[in-house]
Amino acid sequence: MLEEVLNNFNKSINGEEPERVPIVVWTTGPSLTRLEGVKEIDYYLKPALKLKTQLSFQDNFPEIISLTGVYADFGSAVEPSAFGCPVVWFDNQPPYTKPIINSISDVLHLKMPNPEENGLMRKALKEYEYMWAHIEKKYVEDYGNLEGLGYSLGPVETSALIMGYDKFLIGLYDNPKIIHTLLEMVTKATIKWLRVQEKINGKLKRLYVPDHMPTQMSKSHFKEFFLPYLKEIYNEFPKALKLYHNEGNVSHILTEIPNIGADIFHFGITTKSNVASPALKDLEVAKKAIGDKICLMGNLDPVKEMLFLPPKRVLGICKSRLDVGAPGGRYFLSSAGGMAPGTPHENIKAMITSVEMRSLK
């Protein structure tokens, strides 16, 4: 089964229509901990529990490819913490960081972090070492976990967390030169961070970057302040399979997404439509506009559909997505973003059933 799943995964990326559409989900602490019934604070602070929780999802749903699979998950806190942002820990949600920029001129005094020493980067590297020491070989050899893995928050979102989103967005208009200075440093730091991950995980084969800031930027700002920096990171690792994750509204920049250099776009909203089935419309628009240029991953609404609807409804909705997304390949059935905490097992199984039924036609 696993060989077939991975074969279909590769076919889809290459624009071939697979025997079964791959189901690929974005799994993170909030959804995994609820599925497994563990406290989030324990998940983030105890490497053994984190590894067990991440692997348990794969054991329960072998038909599904879990991204990022096994990784040193600390939410969005790792990269900004390395620049000195204080980390705030919570009992039942991921850690978060406080911005450290009080005045725009503070940006000019930031120092390039050392990934092996600063912030949560050091802790994350130790976790990767722990995971390699304790993971069963089958999860590496059969599922590809850890081997060649690179994961980093995107440079623009990291910059916004360092400054505070409000100061960053105002800076795009009032102090663009300083914003570019910050983005140049953060981009270099991100590449450096990924290079250090290579020392433990091996030469990058898969590179996953979430960055939601384009949903809050104009098209012109996207082209000036986002596109060149994420593209620089992706270009640094030409042989790695690259995924860009952003479940926010990208309707204003949809046709620009393939220019980033990613192989997979994990998306949510691509239109401003108020039709009865907006998520389906989003997929239709994305498939028509960029479906021949990049593999689309989505777009079941994590809350309105996957969390709250009964399994039979989810099954029908999955079928409608497959009818639109599957033809011509370059499509993974997935939630439109990370799975919502508390998503029922039965609704995840409905995704599997929908793909199985389609393959029997």
Coordinates of C-alpha atoms in Angstrom, one line a residue, residues 59-203:
D59 CA 0.1 4.4 12.3
N60 CA -3.7 5.2 12.4
F61 CA -3.9 6.5 8.9
P62 CA -1.3 4.7 6.7
E63 CA -3.1 5.7 3.5
I64 CA -2.4 9.4 4.3
I65 CA 0.9 11.2 3.7
S66 CA 1.4 13.4 6.8
L67 CA 3.3 16.7 6.3
T68 CA 5.6 17.6 7.8
G69 CA 5.5 14.2 9.4
V70 CA 8.1 13.9 12.1
Y71 CA 9.7 17.2 12.9
A72 CA 10.8 19.5 15.8
D73 CA 7.5 21.2 16.1
F74 CA 7.4 24.5 18.1
G75 CA 4.7 26.3 16.2
S76 CA 5.9 29.6 14.8
A77 CA 8.3 30.4 17.7
V78 CA 11.6 28.9 16.5
E79 CA 12.8 31.5 14.0
P80 CA 11.8 34.7 15.8
S81 CA 13.2 33.3 19.1
A82 CA 16.6 33.0 17.5
F83 CA 16.6 36.8 17.0
G84 CA 15.9 37.3 20.6
C85 CA 12.1 37.4 20.8
P86 CA 10.9 36.1 24.2
V87 CA 9.0 32.8 24.0
V88 CA 5.6 32.5 25.8
W89 CA 4.4 29.0 26.7
F90 CA 0.8 28.0 27.1
D91 CA -0.9 24.9 28.5
N92 CA -3.3 24.3 25.5
Q93 CA -1.8 26.1 22.5
P94 CA 1.5 26.4 20.7
P95 CA 4.2 28.6 22.1
Y96 CA 4.3 32.2 20.8
T97 CA 6.9 35.0 20.7
K98 CA 6.7 38.6 21.6
P99 CA 8.1 41.2 19.2
I100 CA 11.4 43.0 20.2
I101 CA 11.2 46.1 17.9
N102 CA 10.0 49.2 19.7
S103 CA 11.2 51.7 17.1
I104 CA 11.9 51.0 13.4
S105 CA 15.5 52.0 14.0
D106 CA 15.9 48.9 16.3
V107 CA 16.0 46.8 13.1
L108 CA 19.4 48.2 12.3
H109 CA 20.8 46.8 15.6
L110 CA 19.6 43.2 15.1
K111 CA 22.4 40.6 15.0
M112 CA 22.5 37.5 12.7
P113 CA 21.6 34.5 14.9
N114 CA 23.7 31.4 15.3
P115 CA 21.3 28.5 14.7
E116 CA 23.3 26.1 16.8
E117 CA 23.2 28.4 19.8
N118 CA 20.3 30.9 19.7
G119 CA 16.7 30.6 20.8
L120 CA 14.6 27.5 20.1
M121 CA 16.8 26.7 17.1
R122 CA 19.2 25.0 19.5
K123 CA 16.4 23.1 21.2
A124 CA 15.0 22.0 17.8
L125 CA 18.3 20.7 16.7
K126 CA 18.6 18.6 19.9
E127 CA 15.1 17.3 19.2
Y128 CA 16.1 16.2 15.7
E129 CA 19.1 14.4 17.1
Y130 CA 16.7 12.7 19.7
M131 CA 14.2 11.7 16.9
W132 CA 17.0 10.2 14.8
A133 CA 18.1 8.2 17.8
H134 CA 14.7 6.8 18.7
I135 CA 12.7 6.5 15.5
E136 CA 12.1 3.0 14.1
K137 CA 13.8 2.5 10.7
K138 CA 10.6 1.8 8.9
Y139 CA 9.3 5.3 9.4
V140 CA 12.5 6.7 7.8
E141 CA 13.0 4.1 5.0
D142 CA 9.3 3.5 4.1
Y143 CA 7.7 6.9 4.8
G144 CA 10.7 9.1 4.3
N145 CA 10.4 10.8 7.7
L146 CA 13.3 13.0 8.8
E147 CA 15.6 12.1 6.0
G148 CA 16.4 15.2 4.0
L149 CA 13.8 17.3 5.9
G150 CA 14.0 21.1 6.0
Y151 CA 11.4 23.2 7.8
S152 CA 11.3 26.9 8.4
L153 CA 8.8 29.6 8.9
G154 CA 9.0 32.0 5.9
P155 CA 11.2 35.1 6.0
V156 CA 8.3 37.6 5.8
E157 CA 6.3 36.1 8.6
T158 CA 9.4 35.7 10.7
S159 CA 10.1 39.4 10.1
A160 CA 6.6 40.4 11.1
L161 CA 6.8 38.4 14.3
I162 CA 10.1 40.1 15.2
M163 CA 8.7 43.6 14.6
G164 CA 5.1 43.0 15.4
Y165 CA 2.6 42.7 12.5
D166 CA 1.4 46.2 12.8
K167 CA 4.8 47.8 12.7
F168 CA 5.9 45.6 9.9
L169 CA 2.9 46.4 7.7
I170 CA 3.2 50.1 8.4
G171 CA 6.9 49.9 7.6
L172 CA 6.2 48.6 4.1
Y173 CA 4.8 52.1 3.4
D174 CA 6.8 54.4 5.7
N175 CA 10.3 52.7 5.9
P176 CA 10.7 50.3 2.9
K177 CA 14.5 50.4 2.9
I178 CA 14.6 49.3 6.6
I179 CA 12.1 46.5 5.9
H180 CA 14.3 45.3 3.0
T181 CA 17.3 45.4 5.4
L182 CA 15.4 43.2 7.8
L183 CA 14.2 40.8 5.1
E184 CA 17.7 40.4 3.7
M185 CA 19.0 39.4 7.2
V186 CA 16.1 37.1 7.9
T187 CA 16.4 35.4 4.5
K188 CA 20.1 34.8 5.1
A189 CA 19.4 33.5 8.6
T190 CA 16.7 31.2 7.2
I191 CA 19.1 29.7 4.7
K192 CA 21.7 29.3 7.4
W193 CA 19.1 27.6 9.6
L194 CA 18.2 25.1 6.9
R195 CA 21.9 24.4 6.2
V196 CA 22.3 23.5 9.9
Q197 CA 19.3 21.2 9.7
E198 CA 21.1 19.4 6.8
K199 CA 23.9 18.5 9.2
I200 CA 21.4 16.3 11.1
N201 CA 18.7 15.4 8.6
G202 CA 20.9 15.1 5.5
K203 CA 21.0 17.0 2.2

